[in-house]
């Protein structure tokens, strides 16, 4: 059914609009105001963004609601839409998506079909400032920002093929914070650069420790989309590699492609510079949102990581299985490594092997663990 909804939605978008899947049954539509405006909008002056966006949202809701027939069954779709508008470069795509998602939640709570983003509703903004002040202190302390490490393994031999660094913040008052709790604030602040530096330092130090123990697998570090629009980012990476005397080939940067089209040129350049310095690039969350086939064909990568949601649904859903199979075939054809994420069961493992998937990562093999435990896990 989701597939049908996605197809219907794809059929409704206009030139210049972008659509992506952002959750199990959630889609995001990104539209420049110019595209939103139609003949119904006032002809003079610049179209006013919010009313125009609301009009477009209502139009889509009407079109999506038209019942459809599936195998003789009549289905109608319930839709809730959250609208967020960006004015004059005020916020980035990630923030815009977050606001739209907040608006959707609010609409659902209010029982309305179309909701809008209200900054007063966004309680996290004061919280965010407090968190950022604490983060300054966290950089000074040396045991607050830490990594948990999770290997990926070869599905046939069970040998580790790489290890991913997942950041944790041991907050003095709030306890362990997951990246979801603090990364959005960091990504929108000046602290992103020192934060990324700390994560790279920790990851490369961990890799040096494995080398000392005779284990030579690469370390994967997750990169915020915003770093990819920072022209100084490749130099920051090269500097970190130099500090740790680590060859570039030992580092994999995991990226998700969720940047605006207008920034694509700079992202392409940053990625090209990174790859020519020998760093490997991995396309994370493959199959979701903006990370898809189009990204792989447009920019060269060394690895793709199939999003956990497909592994989750693979056994029951032919469509999810087809995405996995497609990724495996694409990888083989392009000579790109393929890793499936979030394997929790032996059935999922067997299904991946049957599909020819070369490697995988997930609780079934190994949970993320502190740096001092990983060497032992890798040597087993
Ligand atoms: P991701 O890169 O997709 O990472 C995979 C997430 O799934 C991790 O959550 C991991 O702990 C979790 N996971 C691994 N195996 C399984 C499994 O079998 N089942 C389930 N249910 N979950 C599994 P975590 O550590 O909370 O990280 C969330 C996200 O935060 C990451 O998603 C990544 O996008 C981001 N992130 C983590 N560390 C960093 C970092 O240092 N920098 C940046 N920019 N982002 C980071
Ligand atoms: Ca990742
Ligand atoms: Ca992922
Ligand atoms: Ca993710």
CSV table of C-alpha atoms and ligand atoms in Angstrom, one decimal:
chain,number,residue,atom,x,y,z
A,1,UNK,CA,0.0,0.0,0.0
A,2,UNK,CA,2.8,2.4,0.9
A,3,UNK,CA,4.2,1.7,-2.6
A,4,UNK,CA,0.9,2.7,-4.1
A,5,UNK,CA,0.8,5.9,-2.1
A,6,UNK,CA,4.4,6.7,-3.0
A,7,UNK,CA,3.6,6.1,-6.7
A,8,UNK,CA,0.5,8.3,-6.5
A,9,UNK,CA,2.5,11.0,-4.7
A,10,UNK,CA,5.3,10.8,-7.4
A,11,UNK,CA,2.7,11.3,-10.0
A,12,UNK,CA,1.5,14.5,-8.4
A,13,UNK,CA,4.7,16.4,-8.0
A,14,UNK,CA,5.6,19.3,-10.3
A,15,UNK,CA,8.8,20.1,-11.9
A,16,UNK,CA,11.2,21.6,-9.4
A,17,UNK,CA,9.7,19.7,-6.5
A,18,UNK,CA,11.6,17.0,-4.7
A,19,UNK,CA,10.0,14.2,-2.8
A,20,UNK,CA,11.6,11.7,-0.4
A,21,UNK,CA,10.6,9.1,2.1
A,22,UNK,CA,11.4,10.3,5.6
A,23,UNK,CA,9.8,7.6,7.7
A,24,UNK,CA,7.8,4.4,7.6
A,25,UNK,CA,4.7,6.1,6.3
A,26,UNK,CA,6.0,9.6,6.0
A,27,UNK,CA,7.1,11.5,3.0
A,28,UNK,CA,8.6,15.0,2.5
A,29,UNK,CA,8.0,17.3,-0.3
A,30,UNK,CA,10.5,20.1,-0.9
A,31,UNK,CA,9.3,22.9,-3.1
A,32,UNK,CA,10.6,26.3,-4.1
A,33,UNK,CA,8.0,29.0,-3.6
A,34,UNK,CA,8.1,29.7,-7.3
A,35,UNK,CA,6.9,26.2,-8.1
A,36,UNK,CA,4.2,26.4,-5.5
A,37,UNK,CA,2.6,29.4,-7.0
A,38,UNK,CA,0.0,28.5,-9.6
A,39,UNK,CA,-2.4,30.5,-11.6
A,40,UNK,CA,-4.7,30.8,-8.6
A,41,UNK,CA,-2.0,32.9,-6.8
A,42,UNK,CA,-2.0,36.7,-7.0
A,43,UNK,CA,-0.3,37.6,-10.3
A,44,UNK,CA,1.5,40.7,-8.9
A,45,UNK,CA,4.6,40.8,-6.7
A,46,UNK,CA,6.3,37.9,-5.0
A,47,UNK,CA,4.0,35.1,-3.9
A,48,UNK,CA,3.5,35.0,-0.2
A,49,UNK,CA,5.1,31.7,0.9
A,50,UNK,CA,2.8,30.4,3.7
A,51,UNK,CA,-0.6,30.8,2.0
A,52,UNK,CA,0.8,29.5,-1.2
A,53,UNK,CA,2.3,26.4,0.6
A,54,UNK,CA,-1.0,25.8,2.4
A,55,UNK,CA,-2.9,26.0,-0.9
A,56,UNK,CA,-0.5,23.4,-2.4
A,57,UNK,CA,-0.8,21.2,0.6
A,58,UNK,CA,-4.6,21.2,0.5
A,59,UNK,CA,-4.5,20.5,-3.2
A,60,UNK,CA,-2.2,17.4,-2.6
A,61,UNK,CA,-4.4,16.2,0.2
A,62,UNK,CA,-7.5,16.2,-2.1
A,63,UNK,CA,-5.6,14.4,-4.9
A,64,UNK,CA,-4.2,11.8,-2.5
A,65,UNK,CA,-7.6,11.1,-0.9
A,66,UNK,CA,-9.1,10.0,-4.2
A,67,UNK,CA,-9.9,6.3,-3.4
A,68,UNK,CA,-8.0,3.6,-5.3
A,69,UNK,CA,-8.8,0.0,-6.2
A,70,UNK,CA,-6.2,-2.6,-5.1
A,71,UNK,CA,-7.0,-6.3,-6.0
A,72,UNK,CA,-10.7,-5.5,-6.0
A,73,UNK,CA,-10.5,-3.7,-2.7
A,74,UNK,CA,-11.3,0.0,-2.4
A,75,UNK,CA,-8.8,1.9,-0.4
A,76,UNK,CA,-8.8,5.5,0.7
A,77,UNK,CA,-5.9,7.2,2.3
A,78,UNK,CA,-5.9,9.3,5.4
A,79,UNK,CA,-3.3,12.1,5.1
A,80,UNK,CA,-1.9,14.6,7.6
A,81,UNK,CA,0.4,17.3,6.3
A,82,UNK,CA,2.7,19.6,8.2
A,83,UNK,CA,3.9,22.8,6.4
A,84,UNK,CA,7.1,24.7,7.2
A,85,UNK,CA,8.3,27.6,5.2
A,86,UNK,CA,11.8,28.9,4.9
A,87,UNK,CA,12.4,32.6,4.2
A,88,UNK,CA,15.6,34.0,2.7
A,89,UNK,CA,18.1,31.3,3.7
A,90,UNK,CA,16.8,31.3,7.3
A,91,UNK,CA,17.2,27.6,7.8
A,92,UNK,CA,18.6,24.5,6.1
A,93,UNK,CA,16.9,21.6,4.6
A,94,UNK,CA,17.4,19.4,7.7
A,95,UNK,CA,15.9,22.0,10.0
A,96,UNK,CA,13.1,22.6,7.5
A,97,UNK,CA,12.2,18.9,7.5
A,98,UNK,CA,12.3,18.9,11.3
A,99,UNK,CA,9.9,21.8,11.4
A,100,UNK,CA,7.6,20.2,8.9
A,101,UNK,CA,7.6,17.0,11.0
A,102,UNK,CA,6.8,18.9,14.1
A,103,UNK,CA,4.0,20.6,12.3
A,104,UNK,CA,2.6,17.2,11.2
A,105,UNK,CA,2.7,16.0,14.8
A,106,UNK,CA,0.9,19.1,15.9
A,107,UNK,CA,-1.7,18.7,13.2
A,108,UNK,CA,-2.4,15.2,14.3
A,109,UNK,CA,-2.7,16.3,17.9
A,110,UNK,CA,-5.2,19.0,16.9
A,111,UNK,CA,-7.1,16.6,14.6
A,112,UNK,CA,-6.6,18.8,11.5
A,113,UNK,CA,-5.5,17.7,8.1
A,114,UNK,CA,-3.0,20.5,7.4
A,115,UNK,CA,-0.9,22.0,10.2
A,116,UNK,CA,1.8,24.7,10.2
A,117,UNK,CA,5.0,25.1,12.1
A,118,UNK,CA,4.9,27.4,15.1
A,119,UNK,CA,8.2,28.4,16.7
A,120,UNK,CA,6.5,28.9,20.1
A,121,UNK,CA,5.6,25.2,20.0
A,122,UNK,CA,9.2,24.3,19.5
A,123,UNK,CA,10.1,23.8,23.2
A,124,UNK,CA,13.5,22.5,22.3
A,125,UNK,CA,15.0,25.9,21.4
A,126,UNK,CA,15.8,27.0,25.0
A,127,UNK,CA,16.8,23.5,25.8
A,128,UNK,CA,19.1,23.6,22.8
A,129,UNK,CA,21.0,26.6,24.1
A,130,UNK,CA,21.5,24.9,27.5
A,131,UNK,CA,22.7,21.8,25.7
A,132,UNK,CA,25.2,23.8,23.6
A,133,UNK,CA,26.6,25.6,26.6
A,134,UNK,CA,27.1,22.1,28.2
A,135,UNK,CA,28.8,20.9,25.1
A,136,UNK,CA,31.5,23.6,25.4
A,137,UNK,CA,32.3,22.0,28.8
A,138,UNK,CA,32.1,18.5,27.4
A,139,UNK,CA,35.0,19.4,25.0
A,140,UNK,CA,37.1,20.5,27.9
A,141,UNK,CA,36.4,17.3,29.9
A,142,UNK,CA,37.9,14.4,28.1
A,143,UNK,CA,35.6,11.6,28.9
A,144,UNK,CA,32.2,13.1,28.1
A,145,UNK,CA,32.2,12.7,24.3
A,146,UNK,CA,32.9,9.1,23.5
A,147,UNK,CA,32.4,6.6,20.8
A,148,UNK,CA,30.6,3.3,20.7
A,149,UNK,CA,32.0,1.1,18.0
A,150,UNK,CA,30.1,-1.5,15.9
A,151,UNK,CA,31.7,-3.8,13.4
A,152,UNK,CA,30.3,-4.8,10.0
A,153,UNK,CA,31.0,-8.4,9.1
A,154,UNK,CA,31.4,-10.4,5.9
A,155,UNK,CA,28.2,-12.5,5.7
A,156,UNK,CA,30.0,-15.6,4.5
A,157,UNK,CA,33.2,-15.6,6.6
A,158,UNK,CA,31.9,-13.5,9.6
A,159,UNK,CA,35.3,-11.7,9.4
A,160,UNK,CA,35.0,-7.9,10.3
A,161,UNK,CA,35.1,-5.7,7.2
A,162,UNK,CA,35.0,-2.4,9.1
A,163,UNK,CA,34.0,-0.7,12.3
A,164,UNK,CA,31.5,2.2,12.6
A,165,UNK,CA,32.0,5.0,15.2
A,166,UNK,CA,28.7,6.1,16.8
A,167,UNK,CA,29.0,9.1,19.1
A,168,UNK,CA,27.7,9.1,22.7
A,169,UNK,CA,27.7,12.0,25.2
A,170,UNK,CA,28.0,11.0,28.8
A,171,UNK,CA,26.3,14.2,30.1
A,172,UNK,CA,27.2,14.9,33.8
A,173,UNK,CA,23.6,15.5,34.8
A,174,UNK,CA,21.4,13.9,32.1
A,175,UNK,CA,23.3,10.7,31.7
A,176,UNK,CA,24.0,9.0,28.3
A,177,UNK,CA,22.7,11.1,25.4
A,178,UNK,CA,22.2,9.4,22.0
A,179,UNK,CA,23.1,11.4,18.9
A,180,UNK,CA,19.4,12.0,18.1
A,181,UNK,CA,19.2,14.0,21.4
A,182,UNK,CA,22.0,16.4,20.7
A,183,UNK,CA,23.2,16.2,17.1
A,184,UNK,CA,20.5,18.4,15.6
A,185,UNK,CA,21.5,21.2,18.0
A,186,UNK,CA,25.2,20.7,17.3
A,187,UNK,CA,24.6,20.7,13.5
A,188,UNK,CA,23.0,24.1,13.6
A,189,UNK,CA,25.7,25.7,15.8
A,190,UNK,CA,29.2,26.9,15.5
A,191,UNK,CA,30.2,23.8,17.5
A,192,UNK,CA,29.9,21.4,14.5
A,193,UNK,CA,33.6,21.9,13.5
A,194,UNK,CA,35.1,21.2,17.0
A,195,UNK,CA,32.6,18.4,17.4
A,196,UNK,CA,33.6,16.7,14.1
A,197,UNK,CA,37.2,17.2,15.0
A,198,UNK,CA,36.7,15.4,18.3
A,199,UNK,CA,34.8,12.5,16.7
A,200,UNK,CA,37.5,12.1,14.0
A,201,UNK,CA,40.3,12.2,16.7
A,202,UNK,CA,38.5,9.5,18.8
A,203,UNK,CA,37.8,7.3,15.7
A,204,UNK,CA,41.4,7.5,14.3
A,205,UNK,CA,42.9,6.9,17.8
A,206,UNK,CA,40.7,3.8,18.0
A,207,UNK,CA,41.9,2.6,14.6
A,208,UNK,CA,45.5,3.0,15.7
A,209,UNK,CA,44.8,0.9,18.7
A,210,UNK,CA,43.4,-1.9,16.4
A,211,UNK,CA,46.5,-1.7,14.2
A,212,UNK,CA,48.6,-2.2,17.3
A,213,UNK,CA,46.6,-5.4,17.9
A,214,UNK,CA,47.1,-6.6,14.3
A,215,UNK,CA,43.6,-5.6,13.1
A,216,UNK,CA,43.7,-3.5,10.0
A,217,UNK,CA,40.0,-2.8,9.2
A,218,UNK,CA,38.9,0.7,8.3
A,219,UNK,CA,37.0,3.0,10.7
A,220,UNK,CA,33.7,4.6,9.5
A,221,UNK,CA,32.7,8.0,10.8
A,222,UNK,CA,29.3,9.6,10.2
A,223,UNK,CA,29.4,13.0,8.7
A,224,UNK,CA,26.7,15.7,9.1
A,225,UNK,CA,25.2,16.9,5.8
A,226,UNK,CA,26.3,20.4,6.7
A,227,UNK,CA,30.0,19.5,6.8
A,228,UNK,CA,29.7,18.5,3.1
A,229,UNK,CA,28.8,22.1,2.3
A,230,UNK,CA,31.9,23.4,4.2
A,231,UNK,CA,34.8,23.9,1.7
A,232,UNK,CA,37.3,23.6,4.6
A,233,UNK,CA,36.0,20.1,5.5
A,234,UNK,CA,38.4,18.1,3.3
A,235,UNK,CA,41.4,19.9,4.9
A,236,UNK,CA,40.0,19.2,8.4
A,237,UNK,CA,39.9,15.5,7.5
A,238,UNK,CA,43.4,15.5,6.0
A,239,UNK,CA,44.7,17.3,9.1
A,240,UNK,CA,43.1,14.7,11.4
A,241,UNK,CA,44.7,11.9,9.4
A,242,UNK,CA,48.1,13.6,9.6
A,243,UNK,CA,47.7,14.1,13.4
A,244,UNK,CA,47.2,10.3,13.7
A,245,UNK,CA,49.6,9.3,11.0
A,246,UNK,CA,46.9,7.2,9.5
A,247,UNK,CA,46.6,6.4,5.8
A,248,UNK,CA,43.5,8.0,4.2
A,249,UNK,CA,42.3,4.6,2.9
A,250,UNK,CA,41.7,3.6,6.5
A,251,UNK,CA,39.0,6.2,6.9
A,252,UNK,CA,35.4,5.8,5.6
A,253,UNK,CA,33.1,8.8,5.8
A,254,UNK,CA,29.4,7.9,5.9
A,255,UNK,CA,27.2,10.5,4.3
A,256,UNK,CA,23.5,10.9,3.9
A,257,UNK,CA,22.5,13.0,0.9
A,258,UNK,CA,20.0,15.4,2.3
A,259,UNK,CA,21.3,18.7,1.1
A,260,UNK,CA,19.4,21.2,-1.1
A,261,UNK,CA,19.8,21.1,-4.8
A,262,UNK,CA,21.3,24.6,-4.7
A,263,UNK,CA,24.2,23.2,-2.6
A,264,UNK,CA,24.9,20.2,-4.8
A,265,UNK,CA,27.8,21.8,-6.6
A,266,UNK,CA,29.8,22.5,-3.4
A,267,UNK,CA,28.9,19.0,-2.0
A,268,UNK,CA,30.2,17.4,-5.2
A,269,UNK,CA,33.4,19.3,-5.0
A,270,UNK,CA,33.9,18.5,-1.3
A,271,UNK,CA,33.3,14.8,-2.0
A,272,UNK,CA,35.6,14.8,-5.0
A,273,UNK,CA,38.4,16.4,-2.9
A,274,UNK,CA,37.9,13.8,-0.1
A,275,UNK,CA,38.0,10.9,-2.5
A,276,UNK,CA,41.1,12.2,-4.3
A,277,UNK,CA,42.8,12.4,-1.0
A,278,UNK,CA,42.2,8.7,-0.7
A,279,UNK,CA,39.4,8.8,1.9
A,280,UNK,CA,36.5,6.4,1.2
A,281,UNK,CA,32.9,7.6,1.0
A,282,UNK,CA,29.9,5.5,2.0
A,283,UNK,CA,26.3,6.4,1.2
A,284,UNK,CA,24.3,5.8,4.4
A,285,UNK,CA,20.6,5.0,4.8
A,286,UNK,CA,20.5,3.9,1.2
A,287,UNK,CA,16.9,3.7,-0.2
A,288,UNK,CA,15.4,6.4,2.1
A,289,UNK,CA,14.8,10.0,1.7
A,290,UNK,CA,17.2,11.6,-0.7
A,291,UNK,CA,19.7,8.8,-0.5
A,292,UNK,CA,18.9,6.7,-3.5
A,293,UNK,CA,19.8,5.4,-6.9
A,294,UNK,CA,20.0,8.9,-8.2
A,295,UNK,CA,22.7,9.8,-5.7
A,296,UNK,CA,24.8,6.8,-6.6
A,297,UNK,CA,24.7,7.4,-10.3
A,298,UNK,CA,25.5,11.1,-9.8
A,299,UNK,CA,28.4,10.8,-7.4
A,300,UNK,CA,31.0,8.1,-7.1
A,301,UNK,CA,31.0,6.3,-3.7
A,302,UNK,CA,33.0,3.3,-2.4
A,303,UNK,CA,30.2,1.8,-0.4
A,304,UNK,CA,26.4,1.8,0.1
A,305,UNK,CA,24.7,1.0,3.3
A,306,UNK,CA,21.2,-0.4,2.9
A,307,UNK,CA,18.9,1.3,5.4
A,308,UNK,CA,17.6,-0.7,8.3
A,309,UNK,CA,14.0,-0.2,7.4
A,310,UNK,CA,14.4,-2.5,4.3
A,311,UNK,CA,16.1,-5.2,6.3
A,312,UNK,CA,13.3,-4.9,8.8
A,313,UNK,CA,10.6,-5.4,6.2
A,314,UNK,CA,12.5,-7.7,3.8
A,315,UNK,CA,11.0,-10.9,5.0
A,316,UNK,CA,7.4,-9.8,4.7
A,317,UNK,CA,7.5,-7.3,1.9
A,318,UNK,CA,8.5,-8.1,-1.7
A,319,UNK,CA,9.0,-4.4,-2.3
A,320,UNK,CA,11.6,-4.1,0.5
A,321,UNK,CA,13.3,-7.3,-0.7
A,322,UNK,CA,13.5,-5.7,-4.2
A,323,UNK,CA,15.3,-2.7,-2.8
A,324,UNK,CA,17.8,-4.9,-1.1
A,325,UNK,CA,18.3,-7.0,-4.3
A,326,UNK,CA,18.6,-3.9,-6.4
A,327,UNK,CA,21.2,-2.4,-4.1
A,328,UNK,CA,23.2,-5.7,-4.2
A,329,UNK,CA,23.1,-5.8,-8.0
A,330,UNK,CA,24.0,-2.1,-8.3
A,331,UNK,CA,26.9,-2.7,-6.0
A,332,UNK,CA,28.2,-5.6,-8.0
A,333,UNK,CA,27.8,-3.8,-11.2
A,334,UNK,CA,29.6,-0.6,-10.0
A,335,UNK,CA,32.2,-2.3,-7.9
A,336,UNK,CA,30.9,-0.7,-4.8
A,337,UNK,CA,30.8,-2.5,-1.4
A,338,UNK,CA,27.3,-3.2,-0.1
A,339,UNK,CA,26.5,-3.4,3.6
A,340,UNK,CA,23.1,-4.1,5.1
A,341,UNK,CA,22.2,-2.3,8.3
A,342,UNK,CA,20.3,-3.4,11.4
A,343,UNK,CA,20.3,-7.2,11.2
A,344,UNK,CA,18.7,-8.5,14.3
A,345,UNK,CA,17.7,-12.1,13.5
A,346,UNK,CA,19.1,-15.2,11.9
A,347,UNK,CA,16.2,-15.2,9.4
A,348,UNK,CA,17.3,-11.7,8.2
A,349,UNK,CA,20.8,-13.0,7.9
A,350,UNK,CA,19.8,-16.0,5.8
A,351,UNK,CA,17.6,-13.8,3.6
A,352,UNK,CA,20.5,-11.4,3.0
A,353,UNK,CA,22.9,-14.3,2.1
A,354,UNK,CA,20.2,-15.6,-0.3
A,355,UNK,CA,20.1,-12.2,-2.0
A,356,UNK,CA,23.9,-12.3,-2.3
A,357,UNK,CA,24.5,-9.4,0.1
A,358,UNK,CA,28.2,-9.4,0.9
A,359,UNK,CA,28.3,-7.8,4.4
A,360,UNK,CA,26.1,-6.7,7.2
A,361,UNK,CA,25.9,-4.9,10.5
A,362,UNK,CA,23.5,-5.2,13.4
A,363,UNK,CA,22.7,-6.4,16.9
A,364,UNK,CA,22.6,-10.0,15.6
A,365,UNK,CA,26.4,-9.8,15.1
A,366,UNK,CA,27.5,-7.2,17.6
A,367,UNK,CA,25.9,-4.3,19.4
A,368,UNK,CA,27.8,-1.0,19.5
A,369,UNK,CA,30.3,-1.2,22.3
A,370,UNK,CA,32.9,1.0,24.1
A,371,UNK,CA,36.4,1.3,22.6
A,372,UNK,CA,38.1,-0.8,25.2
A,373,UNK,CA,35.9,-3.8,24.4
A,374,UNK,CA,36.1,-3.7,20.6
A,375,UNK,CA,39.6,-5.2,20.2
A,376,UNK,CA,38.5,-8.4,21.9
A,377,UNK,CA,35.3,-8.6,19.9
A,378,UNK,CA,37.3,-8.1,16.6
A,379,UNK,CA,39.8,-10.8,17.5
A,380,UNK,CA,37.2,-13.5,18.1
B,1,LIG,P1,23.2,5.5,11.4
B,1,LIG,O1,24.5,6.0,10.9
B,1,LIG,O2,22.2,4.9,10.5
B,1,LIG,O3,23.6,4.4,12.5
B,1,LIG,C1,22.9,3.2,12.8
B,1,LIG,C2,22.1,3.4,14.1
B,1,LIG,O4,21.4,2.1,14.3
B,1,LIG,C3,22.9,3.6,15.4
B,1,LIG,O5,22.1,4.4,16.2
B,1,LIG,C4,23.1,2.1,15.9
B,1,LIG,O6,23.3,2.1,17.3
B,1,LIG,C5,21.8,1.6,15.5
B,1,LIG,N1,21.8,0.1,15.3
B,1,LIG,C6,22.9,-0.7,14.9
B,1,LIG,N2,22.5,-2.0,14.8
B,1,LIG,C7,21.2,-2.0,15.0
B,1,LIG,C8,20.2,-3.1,15.0
B,1,LIG,O7,20.5,-4.3,14.7
B,1,LIG,N3,18.9,-2.8,15.4
B,1,LIG,C9,18.6,-1.5,15.7
B,1,LIG,N4,17.3,-1.3,16.0
B,1,LIG,N5,19.5,-0.5,15.7
B,1,LIG,C10,20.7,-0.7,15.3
B,1,LIG,P2,22.7,5.6,17.0
B,1,LIG,O8,24.1,5.2,17.6
B,1,LIG,O9,21.7,6.1,18.0
B,1,LIG,O10,23.0,6.7,15.9
B,1,LIG,C11,21.9,7.3,15.3
B,1,LIG,C12,22.4,8.1,14.1
B,1,LIG,O11,23.1,9.3,14.6
B,1,LIG,C13,23.3,7.4,13.2
B,1,LIG,O12,22.5,6.7,12.3
B,1,LIG,C14,24.0,8.6,12.5
B,1,LIG,O13,23.3,9.1,11.4
B,1,LIG,C15,24.1,9.6,13.6
B,1,LIG,N6,25.4,9.6,14.2
B,1,LIG,C16,26.0,8.8,15.1
B,1,LIG,N7,27.2,9.1,15.4
B,1,LIG,C17,27.5,10.3,14.7
B,1,LIG,C18,28.6,11.2,14.6
B,1,LIG,O14,29.7,11.0,15.2
B,1,LIG,N8,28.5,12.2,13.8
B,1,LIG,C19,27.3,12.5,13.1
B,1,LIG,N9,27.3,13.5,12.3
B,1,LIG,N10,26.3,11.6,13.1
B,1,LIG,C20,26.3,10.6,13.9
B,2,LIG,CA1,26.1,5.3,9.6
B,3,LIG,CA1,22.3,4.2,8.4
B,4,LIG,CA1,20.3,6.9,10.0
